[in-house]
Amino acid sequence: MTQEGAKYEHLYVVIEHEDGQPVPVSLEMLGEARRLMDGFNSKYSSDEKVVAVVLGNQIRPLCDELIFYGADVVIYADSPELTHAQSLIDTKVLNQIATDAALVKQYSPGSADFLKPRYMFFAADSIGRHLSSTVLASLDSGLASDINKLVIEDLDIKHEHKTKGLNLKYEKTLEMYRPDFSGFLWTTILCLDNRNPANPREFHPQACSIIPGVFEPLERNEGRKGMVIDFQPKLEPGDLKVKTLSRQLIQSAVQFDGKKSIVSFGRGIKDAPEENIQLIESLAQVIGAEIGVSLPISKKPFPVNERESSTYMIADRVIGTSGRKVAPALYIAIGISGAMQHIVGMKEAGFVIAINPDEDCPMKDECDIFIKGRMEDVLPALIEQLRIVKPAAVEVKKR
Amino acid sequence: MDPLKFGVLVKLEPDFSEGNVSYNADGTLNRAETKSILGPHSAVACSAAFYGKVKFGAKVMVGTMGPPIADSALQQAQMICDADELHLYSDRLFAGADTLATAEVLKTGVEKATIGKADIVFSGHRASDGETGQTGPQTAWKLGYSFLGNVIDYDLDPEKRLIRAKRLISLQGFHDVIEEVESPLPAFLALDPSYKPFFHKVSERLAEQKYLKEARERARDYKKYLTVFNVQQLGVDPKKVGLPGSPTIVYKVEKIPKAMASRKAQVIDGSDAASIRGVAEKIYQVLGGDVK
């Protein structure tokens, strides 16, 4: 399959930044890209590159940084029109970059027949999810979203349509693992050519968006070498028709940062949602904690009074992959089973206490103290003890 | 002036509200036991279209791809946005479609609206079951419309054919940004879940009541407004839809293996008062006595 290799090569990582500061997931994607391509190049005796793609305005220092974090090549499109992410222009420019063979020859003279990248990564956040969708629609290829594990392998595939039921080998296939909404199932998505004689088609790149916070960035290393290539985007007047009128940074109404303790609850409140939320409020009040929730709660699965619903069952309080990452000294998880998506959001906490009647729930492996019991029973007892113990604890501090 | 024309793309989804949703013993969704409804994000898209109907008298077409029972999602959508036209794209050949192949069907469907070419197409943020959020932007790209995502508010200038939208962008690990953008029509809007229409003027409130009444009446008789399209009727290329048009496949589904325990929990009996007291002391120890 050398032919295939020549047309589709290298791993492109679309970098997100805010005025030249990389968003953390950008460096995390580069770290994973580096690890994958090092393994790939040694396994297949090749020299395919990790290519970071930057759209922006006067942010060249960022490009150099990306090399220190693992990129072999940085393709940099610099234009005032690209200052902030904007779907239409960014999609066009990324499409141009991803299909520019002359550009590839600058960093990989052997890539003579380049058509498109082999792999492509985007961030699974408000910008990257949409951008990956439009870019892949423009490149007419497949996309998997919200990925938290990646493997490259040669796979034997038998599929009713892709292979017309035959067993065929697909080389260098990117296995893209995504946890489903429940957090208990892992679905592996593949992007494969149609090798069905009735309808042959090549689908490249194999692309995905990557959940922030799951991969480790590399240590910054100024010893890493790489090259920055300037790209002149070809913009037409029609591409500039969407105008940004204003931009305003906002603080979320709920502030987890700087809180020493966070109390979170999940679907376990279900037996008496309203009363349980009131207990959780009392607990949070005693220890001065902010209140968080698991993702299902933000979908308002239980009828509660309007105040509780609009105060707590909201996206702003979600901790996990679809919400905030927190790292308080103390984290108390109440009635949260511990789906992977939630764990990502709280695993950096200092000390973790879980309250749950089910000792087999995954949360048990993510906590330091597991209180087995129903929150209806445990919370009143815990609040009472906290009130009793409190003066003594404060006394200790004073001395 | 011609009335504005809107398209709304919706989806029938499992109902995740308590009492309707059913989980298997292992915590996964029991699809057979779970009811289906108009997805909550689809409902938000409908209410955004309704805002334009009330304010500007827009005509609305609602479309969905799915099995025959997905027409119930269209009926629920009509109840929200008083749709003038309903489309169900339904064919066995559409089965197994990934987001790219779905976008091809929806794009072709939007272009088939008898109310005319859509000035704005609305979609929800993402489906509650698939949760990819890809289908909307991919449909926008195929239509050649400018795509505005995460929209929390919008307004129109029908004379100048301009839309102004506020977008909420969340940069994880960074701050959030509210961005105001302006685009000529046609445009494609994916609504943020927090979007809510407000009608400030008395005239708008009266129009709202009038259209809501009409919506209830129409939805009672929704089949009168419904057109069902198969592959031929839609005139879509069979190679671009369903399995042949889908670059991606689901290779395998497995239970996420239990991660290596990252902490070693001390297990405490919640009914034992002495142990709970120990936890209370530990809490203050961790907090360093720093409590308000």
XYZ file of N, CA, C and O in Angstrom, chain A residues 18 22-24 87 91 126-127 129-130 133-134 137-138 140-143 145-146 155 157 159-162 177-178 181 183-192 194 198-199 201 203 212 241-250 260 267 270 286 299 301-302 321 323-324 329-330 347 349-353 360 364-372 382 385-386 388-390 393 397, chain B residues 16-18 23 26-29 31 100 126 128-134 137-138 141 146-150 164 167-184 239-240 243-270 273 276-277 279-284 286-292:
728
model
N -5.662 31.813 22.470
C -6.365 33.062 22.707
C -5.287 34.134 22.713
O -4.443 34.176 23.605
N -1.510 29.448 24.004
C -2.173 28.199 23.623
C -3.202 27.770 24.671
O -2.929 27.856 25.868
N -4.376 27.365 24.241
C -5.352 26.756 25.144
C -4.741 25.404 25.560
O -4.117 24.734 24.732
N -4.867 25.004 26.842
C -4.136 23.810 27.314
C -4.287 22.576 26.424
O -3.329 21.845 26.196
N -15.704 30.525 11.985
C -15.940 29.278 11.252
C -15.622 29.348 9.763
O -14.869 28.539 9.228
N -12.301 27.614 8.248
C -12.523 26.382 7.498
C -11.841 26.463 6.133
O -11.164 25.530 5.708
N -15.717 24.360 22.413
C -16.743 25.080 21.632
C -16.249 25.491 20.255
O -17.048 25.668 19.355
N -14.963 25.685 20.097
C -14.458 26.077 18.782
C -14.126 24.837 17.942
O -14.599 24.685 16.823
N -14.949 21.645 18.101
C -16.001 20.717 17.686
C -16.640 21.165 16.385
O -16.890 20.369 15.483
N -16.923 22.457 16.292
C -17.562 22.962 15.080
C -16.575 23.054 13.927
O -16.889 22.692 12.799
N -15.871 19.820 12.319
C -17.019 19.363 11.511
C -17.003 19.998 10.136
O -17.163 19.312 9.116
N -16.829 21.317 10.081
C -16.874 21.976 8.779
C -15.627 21.640 7.952
O -15.726 21.427 6.745
N -16.097 18.197 6.588
C -17.104 18.217 5.508
C -16.450 18.774 4.247
O -16.678 18.266 3.147
N -15.599 19.782 4.405
C -14.950 20.367 3.228
C -13.932 19.410 2.618
O -13.697 19.430 1.418
N -14.356 16.187 2.807
C -15.155 15.013 2.478
C -14.606 13.745 3.136
O -14.420 12.719 2.490
N -14.356 13.863 4.440
C -13.864 12.676 5.140
C -14.518 12.557 6.506
O -15.368 13.363 6.871
N -14.104 11.534 7.247
C -14.796 11.180 8.486
C -14.201 11.827 9.717
O -13.024 12.186 9.751
N -15.033 11.953 10.734
C -14.642 12.637 11.960
C -15.261 11.925 13.150
O -16.436 11.600 13.139
N -15.799 12.441 17.324
C -15.716 13.551 18.270
C -15.490 13.058 19.685
O -15.823 11.920 20.023
N -14.915 13.908 20.500
C -14.763 13.666 21.938
C -14.023 12.356 22.233
O -14.562 11.456 22.847
N -5.417 -3.295 10.806
C -6.608 -4.018 11.253
C -7.172 -4.880 10.136
O -7.174 -4.475 8.967
N -10.451 -6.008 8.632
C -11.816 -5.493 8.695
C -12.724 -6.316 7.794
O -12.381 -6.617 6.643
N -16.720 -5.892 6.777
C -17.844 -4.975 6.966
C -18.805 -5.121 5.798
O -18.369 -5.248 4.647
N -20.089 -5.089 6.088
C -21.074 -5.350 5.030
C -20.943 -4.383 3.869
O -21.112 -4.765 2.716
N -20.624 -3.120 4.161
C -20.472 -2.200 3.039
C -19.027 -1.893 2.679
O -18.631 -1.985 1.520
N -18.210 -1.529 3.676
C -16.829 -1.100 3.396
C -16.056 -2.147 2.591
O -15.300 -1.811 1.677
N -11.166 6.123 20.227
C -12.060 5.669 21.303
C -12.816 6.859 21.866
O -12.219 7.854 22.257
N -14.148 6.705 21.926
C -14.916 7.780 22.575
C -15.851 7.198 23.622
O -16.569 6.234 23.383
N -22.247 8.846 26.211
C -22.812 9.811 27.148
C -22.914 9.267 28.564
O -22.884 10.011 29.523
N -20.812 7.261 29.957
C -19.493 7.151 30.550
C -19.083 5.722 30.854
O -18.017 5.488 31.404
N -19.908 4.755 30.481
C -19.586 3.367 30.784
C -19.203 2.569 29.544
O -18.608 1.511 29.645
N -19.582 3.062 28.379
C -19.255 2.351 27.147
C -18.222 3.131 26.357
O -18.257 4.352 26.295
N -17.337 2.362 25.749
C -16.312 2.935 24.899
C -16.607 2.511 23.479
O -16.674 1.310 23.192
N -16.797 3.455 22.597
C -17.063 3.135 21.209
C -15.811 3.449 20.406
O -15.267 4.541 20.525
N -15.346 2.485 19.609
C -14.182 2.754 18.758
C -14.670 3.110 17.362
O -15.390 2.345 16.727
N -14.290 4.291 16.920
C -14.684 4.776 15.601
C -13.486 4.649 14.662
O -12.355 4.971 15.040
N -13.740 4.170 13.453
C -12.703 4.119 12.424
C -13.179 4.907 11.219
O -14.366 4.935 10.924
N -12.248 5.526 10.529
C -12.559 6.169 9.258
C -11.867 5.347 8.174
O -10.637 5.279 8.130
N -12.659 4.686 7.341
C -12.104 3.704 6.392
C -12.513 4.007 4.964
O -13.652 4.408 4.696
N -13.896 3.130 1.332
C -14.821 2.127 0.798
C -14.050 1.276 -0.208
O -13.619 1.776 -1.242
N -18.664 -1.797 -5.715
C -19.848 -1.068 -6.173
C -19.704 0.441 -5.960
O -20.376 1.228 -6.635
N -18.834 0.824 -5.029
C -18.768 2.238 -4.680
C -17.442 2.557 -4.015
O -17.382 2.884 -2.841
N -14.306 4.440 -2.627
C -14.063 5.836 -2.267
C -12.965 5.918 -1.228
O -12.888 5.063 -0.347
N -11.372 7.955 1.891
C -11.736 8.948 2.907
C -10.500 9.311 3.734
O -10.063 8.531 4.574
N -10.447 17.844 26.146
C -9.430 18.538 26.941
C -9.175 17.801 28.255
O -10.100 17.265 28.866
N -17.407 37.805 4.978
C -18.708 38.439 5.188
C -19.202 38.362 6.634
O -20.041 39.146 7.032
N -18.691 37.412 7.401
C -19.075 37.363 8.813
C -18.131 38.267 9.596
O -16.921 38.100 9.555
N -18.728 39.260 10.299
C -17.890 40.236 11.010
C -18.051 40.079 12.514
O -19.162 39.944 13.017
N -16.925 40.133 13.222
C -16.986 40.136 14.678
C -17.173 41.574 15.138
O -16.345 42.428 14.852
N -18.265 41.857 15.823
C -18.559 43.225 16.260
C -17.956 43.518 17.626
O -17.488 44.616 17.886
N -18.008 42.526 18.507
C -17.424 42.745 19.835
C -17.073 41.413 20.466
O -17.599 40.365 20.083
N -16.160 41.476 21.415
C -15.764 40.284 22.171
C -15.622 40.680 23.623
O -14.979 41.668 23.937
N -16.201 39.900 24.479
C -16.186 40.259 25.889
C -15.838 39.021 26.700
O -16.509 37.984 26.574
N -14.779 39.116 27.508
C -14.432 37.998 28.375
C -15.390 37.983 29.550
O -15.699 39.021 30.115
N -15.872 36.805 29.898
C -16.785 36.761 31.041
C -16.344 35.709 32.048
O -15.711 34.716 31.709
N -11.604 26.087 48.449
C -10.869 25.001 49.092
C -11.634 23.689 49.028
O -11.052 22.614 49.064
N -26.962 11.724 40.030
C -28.298 11.148 39.931
C -28.754 10.449 41.212
O -29.937 10.139 41.366
N -32.011 10.992 43.489
C -33.313 10.750 42.864
C -34.474 10.382 43.803
O -35.616 10.694 43.493
N -21.810 24.581 55.745
C -21.014 24.351 56.949
C -19.522 24.443 56.664
O -18.755 25.000 57.447
N -29.130 18.204 32.826
C -30.244 17.952 31.901
C -31.582 17.930 32.644
O -32.592 17.511 32.093
N -33.050 16.074 35.135
C -33.800 14.812 35.043
C -34.888 14.659 36.101
O -35.736 13.784 35.971
N -34.853 15.497 37.169
C -35.852 15.348 38.224
C -36.617 16.650 38.391
O -36.030 17.715 38.312
N -15.739 16.315 31.722
C -15.300 16.629 30.361
C -16.211 17.634 29.685
O -15.771 18.384 28.825
N -17.708 20.004 31.257
C -17.806 21.190 32.097
C -16.446 21.649 32.569
O -15.539 21.815 31.766
N -16.318 21.846 33.862
C -15.077 22.397 34.410
C -14.171 21.310 34.961
O -14.641 20.274 35.397
N -8.805 21.392 47.566
C -8.161 20.557 48.581
C -9.083 19.401 48.972
O -8.634 18.285 49.218
N -10.395 19.694 48.999
C -11.365 18.665 49.402
C -12.487 18.578 48.380
O -13.066 19.600 47.989
N -10.157 14.615 39.224
C -9.105 13.705 39.689
C -7.917 14.425 40.332
O -7.154 13.801 41.058
N -8.144 16.680 42.559
C -8.488 17.157 43.897
C -7.539 16.555 44.932
O -7.013 15.457 44.746
N -7.336 17.291 46.038
C -6.410 16.823 47.058
C -6.921 15.594 47.802
O -6.316 14.536 47.781
N -8.068 15.752 48.442
C -8.641 14.660 49.227
C -10.089 14.467 48.769
O -10.819 15.440 48.619
N -10.473 13.206 48.539
C -11.795 12.948 47.968
C -12.616 12.046 48.881
O -12.142 10.992 49.323
N -13.831 12.491 49.164
C -14.769 11.681 49.942
C -15.967 11.379 49.048
O -16.483 12.273 48.373
N -19.734 -1.019 44.698
C -19.093 -1.431 43.441
C -18.972 -0.291 42.435
O -18.492 -0.484 41.324
N -15.654 4.587 43.891
C -14.929 4.083 45.059
C -13.421 4.048 44.809
O -12.638 4.229 45.740
N -13.033 3.799 43.544
C -11.609 3.739 43.232
C -10.993 5.116 43.029
O -9.818 5.239 42.707
N -11.806 6.125 43.152
C -11.312 7.485 42.913
C -11.411 8.343 44.165
O -11.347 9.561 44.090
N -11.620 7.686 45.312
C -11.769 8.486 46.532
C -10.862 7.966 47.646
O -10.355 6.851 47.583
N -10.673 8.803 48.649
C -9.842 8.422 49.795
C -10.686 7.865 50.940
O -10.249 7.004 51.679
N -11.909 8.414 51.055
C -12.846 7.845 52.029
C -14.140 7.550 51.293
O -14.677 8.413 50.590
N -14.618 6.306 51.411
C -15.885 5.943 50.788
C -16.897 5.675 51.900
O -16.738 4.735 52.685
N -17.906 6.548 51.994
C -18.937 6.338 53.011
C -20.073 5.576 52.363
O -20.751 6.096 51.466
N -20.232 4.324 52.802
C -21.275 3.500 52.214
C -22.599 3.792 52.913
O -22.733 3.583 54.113
N -23.579 13.553 59.032
C -22.296 14.220 58.771
C -22.376 15.716 59.096
O -21.468 16.288 59.714
N -22.263 16.159 62.839
C -20.915 15.965 63.382
C -20.004 17.139 63.024
O -19.182 17.567 63.826
N -20.182 17.655 61.809
C -19.356 18.803 61.400
C -19.638 20.000 62.300
O -18.730 20.745 62.678
N -20.687 19.837 65.386
C -20.161 19.554 66.722
C -18.645 19.738 66.751
O -18.087 20.354 67.662
N -17.996 19.226 65.704
C -16.540 19.230 65.691
C -15.982 20.618 65.392
O -14.890 20.955 65.804
N -16.763 21.413 64.703
C -16.267 22.679 64.162
C -15.523 23.580 65.168
O -14.393 23.966 64.900
N -12.052 22.374 65.925
C -11.118 22.524 64.802
C -10.636 23.963 64.710
O -9.469 24.229 64.478
N -6.746 25.695 65.214
C -6.133 26.654 64.283
C -5.608 27.882 65.039
O -4.533 28.375 64.760
N -34.281 11.452 28.396
C -33.405 11.213 29.536
C -34.004 11.657 30.870
O -33.338 11.614 31.891
N -35.269 12.104 30.857
C -35.821 12.548 32.136
C -36.211 11.344 32.993
O -36.572 10.283 32.478
N -36.108 11.544 34.296
C -36.347 10.449 35.237
C -37.766 9.910 35.075
O -38.720 10.656 34.871
N -32.103 2.457 32.568
C -30.709 2.033 32.462
C -30.587 0.540 32.713
O -31.343 -0.036 33.494
N -25.715 -2.456 34.250
C -24.326 -1.986 34.191
C -24.218 -0.481 33.962
O -23.126 0.042 33.729
N -25.341 0.218 34.016
C -25.279 1.669 33.921
C -25.443 2.202 32.505
O -25.485 3.403 32.290
N -25.547 1.313 31.507
C -25.722 1.770 30.130
C -27.204 1.982 29.831
O -28.070 1.460 30.540
N -27.475 2.742 28.779
C -28.860 3.075 28.440
C -29.599 1.848 27.899
O -29.106 1.141 27.026
N -32.147 1.046 25.601
C -32.857 1.750 24.534
C -34.266 1.227 24.326
O -35.178 1.970 24.009
N -21.639 12.837 8.345
C -21.443 13.392 7.000
C -22.578 12.960 6.068
O -23.116 13.764 5.300
N -26.426 19.825 20.099
C -25.988 18.457 19.817
C -27.125 17.529 20.219
O -28.012 17.925 20.954
N -28.770 14.440 22.308
C -28.495 13.935 23.652
C -27.943 12.516 23.627
O -27.305 12.083 24.567
N -28.212 11.781 22.538
C -27.700 10.401 22.504
C -26.361 10.314 21.764
O -25.390 9.817 22.275
N -26.304 10.860 20.532
C -25.046 10.786 19.783
C -24.018 11.741 20.360
O -22.849 11.420 20.495
N -24.458 12.945 20.699
C -23.606 13.948 21.338
C -22.389 14.338 20.520
O -21.373 14.729 21.078
N -22.426 14.245 19.187
C -21.251 14.668 18.436
C -21.307 16.162 18.137
O -20.278 16.815 18.075
N -22.492 16.714 17.917
C -22.590 18.126 17.550
C -22.042 18.420 16.164
O -21.782 19.569 15.834
N -21.846 17.396 15.340
C -21.221 17.584 14.033
C -22.223 17.837 12.908
O -21.897 18.481 11.917
N -23.093 21.791 11.852
C -22.078 22.499 11.063
C -21.783 21.838 9.715
O -21.486 22.537 8.739
N -21.866 20.525 9.655
C -21.586 19.863 8.367
C -22.687 20.155 7.349
O -22.419 20.333 6.158
N -22.104 23.657 6.055
C -21.044 23.713 5.055
C -21.552 23.233 3.689
O -21.298 23.841 2.653
N -23.109 30.524 5.992
C -22.150 30.802 7.059
C -22.683 30.195 8.350
O -23.866 30.294 8.655
N -21.780 29.556 9.088
C -22.181 28.820 10.286
C -21.856 29.624 11.538
O -20.734 30.062 11.735
N -22.869 29.813 12.378
C -22.671 30.477 13.672
C -23.086 29.492 14.762
O -24.253 29.130 14.864
N -22.125 29.061 15.575
C -22.411 28.078 16.618
C -22.521 28.719 17.988
O -22.152 29.881 18.172
N -23.041 27.961 18.971
C -23.135 28.415 20.367
C -23.892 29.732 20.493
O -23.505 30.606 21.259
N -27.614 39.426 13.411
C -26.648 39.677 14.476
C -26.850 38.616 15.527
O -27.971 38.389 15.969
N -22.691 34.854 20.641
C -22.226 33.484 20.793
C -21.473 33.329 22.102
O -20.694 34.206 22.472
N -21.682 32.217 22.779
C -20.976 31.933 24.028
C -19.901 30.884 23.743
O -20.211 29.748 23.411
N -18.651 31.296 23.839
C -17.548 30.389 23.543
C -16.852 30.041 24.839
O -16.398 30.915 25.564
N -16.768 28.751 25.124
C -16.125 28.327 26.361
C -14.781 27.695 26.020
O -14.715 26.704 25.311
N -13.719 28.323 26.489
C -12.381 27.788 26.242
C -11.940 27.091 27.514
O -11.618 27.739 28.508
N -11.945 25.773 27.483
C -11.703 25.012 28.692
C -10.312 25.305 29.244
O -9.336 25.275 28.534
N -10.252 25.554 30.518
C -8.977 25.897 31.135
C -8.680 27.383 30.987
O -7.697 27.881 31.504
N -9.514 28.096 30.221
C -9.394 29.527 30.024
C -10.700 30.155 30.492
O -11.526 29.548 31.129
N -10.886 31.388 30.090
C -12.132 32.074 30.391
C -13.183 31.752 29.315
O -12.891 31.075 28.347
N -14.381 32.263 29.507
C -15.407 32.193 28.469
C -15.437 33.531 27.742
O -15.008 34.553 28.274
N -15.965 33.505 26.525
C -16.038 34.719 25.724
C -17.449 34.846 25.165
O -18.026 33.855 24.708
N -18.012 36.053 25.256
C -19.248 36.310 24.527
C -18.881 37.168 23.331
O -18.275 38.231 23.466
N -19.238 36.680 22.170
C -18.828 37.334 20.939
C -20.088 37.748 20.195
O -21.032 36.967 20.091
N -20.080 38.985 19.684
C -21.209 39.408 18.875
C -20.761 39.436 17.418
O -19.734 40.047 17.098
N -21.486 38.749 16.563
C -21.092 38.683 15.152
C -22.252 39.111 14.270
O -23.422 39.042 14.667
N -21.895 39.544 13.069
C -22.905 39.955 12.100
C -22.626 39.219 10.798
O -21.483 39.103 10.377
N -23.687 38.707 10.203
C -23.511 37.983 8.947
C -24.676 38.281 8.020
O -25.811 38.406 8.471
N -24.392 38.388 6.722
C -25.512 38.463 5.789
C -26.237 37.116 5.728
O -25.633 36.084 6.003
N -25.109 7.104 -3.226
C -23.731 6.838 -2.808
C -23.253 7.828 -1.748
O -22.190 7.646 -1.158
N -24.010 8.888 -1.552
C -23.583 9.885 -0.567
C -24.346 9.787 0.751
O -24.185 10.613 1.635
N -24.864 3.924 4.571
C -23.540 3.314 4.731
C -22.540 3.739 3.657
O -21.402 4.065 3.969
N -22.944 3.750 2.352
C -21.943 4.117 1.334
C -21.399 5.536 1.508
O -20.244 5.805 1.165
N -22.213 6.436 2.057
C -21.785 7.826 2.185
C -21.098 8.130 3.507
O -20.774 9.289 3.783
N -20.920 7.103 4.337
C -20.362 7.321 5.679
C -18.890 6.927 5.719
O -18.564 5.753 5.609
N -17.996 7.888 5.913
C -16.575 7.535 6.041
C -16.308 6.692 7.286
O -15.434 5.842 7.282
N -17.072 6.949 8.361
C -16.739 6.292 9.628
C -17.647 5.103 9.914
O -18.790 5.044 9.455
N -17.106 4.160 10.644
C -17.899 3.044 11.154
C -17.628 2.900 12.646
O -16.594 3.336 13.156
N -18.602 2.294 13.325
C -18.364 1.895 14.710
C -17.717 0.529 14.652
O -18.307 -0.437 14.183
N -16.465 0.457 15.068
C -15.693 -0.773 14.946
C -16.014 -1.713 16.096
O -16.206 -2.899 15.923
N -16.056 -1.166 17.277
C -16.442 -2.000 18.422
C -16.987 -1.129 19.550
O -16.677 0.063 19.639
N -17.806 -1.764 20.360
C -18.324 -1.114 21.558
C -17.970 -2.019 22.720
O -18.216 -3.220 22.674
N -17.343 -1.469 23.720
C -16.955 -2.306 24.856
C -17.208 -1.529 26.140
O -17.361 -0.305 26.111
N -17.270 -2.254 27.222
C -17.363 -1.566 28.502
C -16.019 -0.917 28.768
O -14.975 -1.514 28.509
N -16.027 0.300 29.246
C -14.759 0.927 29.594
C -14.183 0.138 30.759
O -14.836 -0.011 31.791
N -12.986 -0.426 30.559
C -12.442 -1.233 31.651
C -12.255 -0.365 32.880
O -11.943 0.820 32.772
N -12.478 -0.971 34.009
C -12.309 -0.230 35.250
C -10.871 0.255 35.304
O -9.934 -0.530 35.146
N -10.714 1.547 35.476
C -9.354 2.090 35.513
C -8.649 1.532 36.738
O -9.286 1.131 37.706
N -7.326 1.514 36.686
C -6.557 1.169 37.879
C -7.026 2.115 38.978
O -7.120 3.319 38.748
N -7.320 1.557 40.134
C -7.755 2.434 41.216
C -6.703 3.510 41.423
O -5.531 3.204 41.617
N -7.116 4.773 41.319
C -6.122 5.828 41.468
C -5.956 6.202 42.939
O -4.987 6.823 43.321
N -6.929 5.812 43.752
C -6.816 6.050 45.191
C -7.259 4.789 45.916
O -8.028 3.991 45.384
N -6.775 4.631 47.118
C -7.196 3.467 47.907
C -8.162 3.978 48.969
O -7.773 4.660 49.911
N -9.431 3.622 48.786
C -10.439 4.184 49.677
C -10.521 3.427 50.996
O -10.466 2.198 51.027
N -10.668 4.211 52.044
C -11.042 3.630 53.332
C -12.566 3.589 53.331
O -13.213 4.612 53.107
N -13.154 2.387 53.508
C -14.607 2.274 53.437
C -15.203 2.444 54.824
O -14.752 1.816 55.774
N -16.208 3.319 54.886
C -16.810 3.639 56.182
C -18.304 3.341 56.126
O -18.970 3.627 55.123
N -18.788 2.727 57.189
C -20.220 2.418 57.277
C -20.967 3.703 57.638
O -20.753 4.271 58.706
N -21.845 4.115 56.706
C -22.530 5.391 56.870
C -23.471 5.448 58.059
O -23.935 6.524 58.445
N -22.091 6.247 63.786
C -21.903 7.649 64.173
C -20.442 7.977 64.483
O -19.935 9.034 64.113
N -18.577 8.500 61.282
C -18.945 9.762 60.644
C -18.252 10.923 61.363
O -17.796 11.875 60.744
N -18.146 10.805 62.662
C -17.428 11.853 63.405
C -15.965 11.921 62.955
O -15.397 13.003 62.766
N -14.899 11.215 60.027
C -14.875 11.870 58.713
C -14.949 13.389 58.897
O -14.220 14.147 58.244
N -15.814 13.818 59.812
C -15.954 15.258 60.059
C -14.621 15.855 60.509
O -14.214 16.919 60.054
N -13.927 15.140 61.376
C -12.623 15.636 61.838
C -11.619 15.692 60.698
O -10.846 16.639 60.560
N -11.668 14.642 59.878
C -10.749 14.585 58.727
C -11.004 15.768 57.775
O -10.067 16.380 57.251
N -12.287 16.094 57.583
C -12.641 17.206 56.691
C -11.983 18.496 57.178
O -11.344 19.214 56.411
N -12.074 18.765 58.480
C -11.468 20.000 58.999
C -9.953 19.946 58.923
O -9.300 20.956 58.684
N -8.232 18.422 56.556
C -7.885 18.707 55.157
C -8.018 20.194 54.867
O -7.201 20.784 54.156
N -9.049 20.813 55.445
C -9.300 22.221 55.171
C -8.412 23.132 56.028
O -8.490 24.352 55.934
N -7.612 22.536 56.873
C -6.704 23.324 57.689
C -7.420 24.261 58.643
O -6.923 25.336 58.963
N -8.594 23.870 59.057
C -9.359 24.700 59.992
C -9.936 25.951 59.344
O -10.579 26.749 59.992
N -9.719 26.106 58.061
C -10.129 27.323 57.371
C -11.589 27.218 56.942
O -11.886 26.912 55.808
N -12.492 27.418 57.866
C -13.911 27.338 57.540
C -14.615 28.597 57.989
O -14.264 29.178 59.009
N -15.587 28.971 57.180
C -16.331 30.197 57.493
C -17.436 29.877 58.476
O -18.057 28.847 58.373
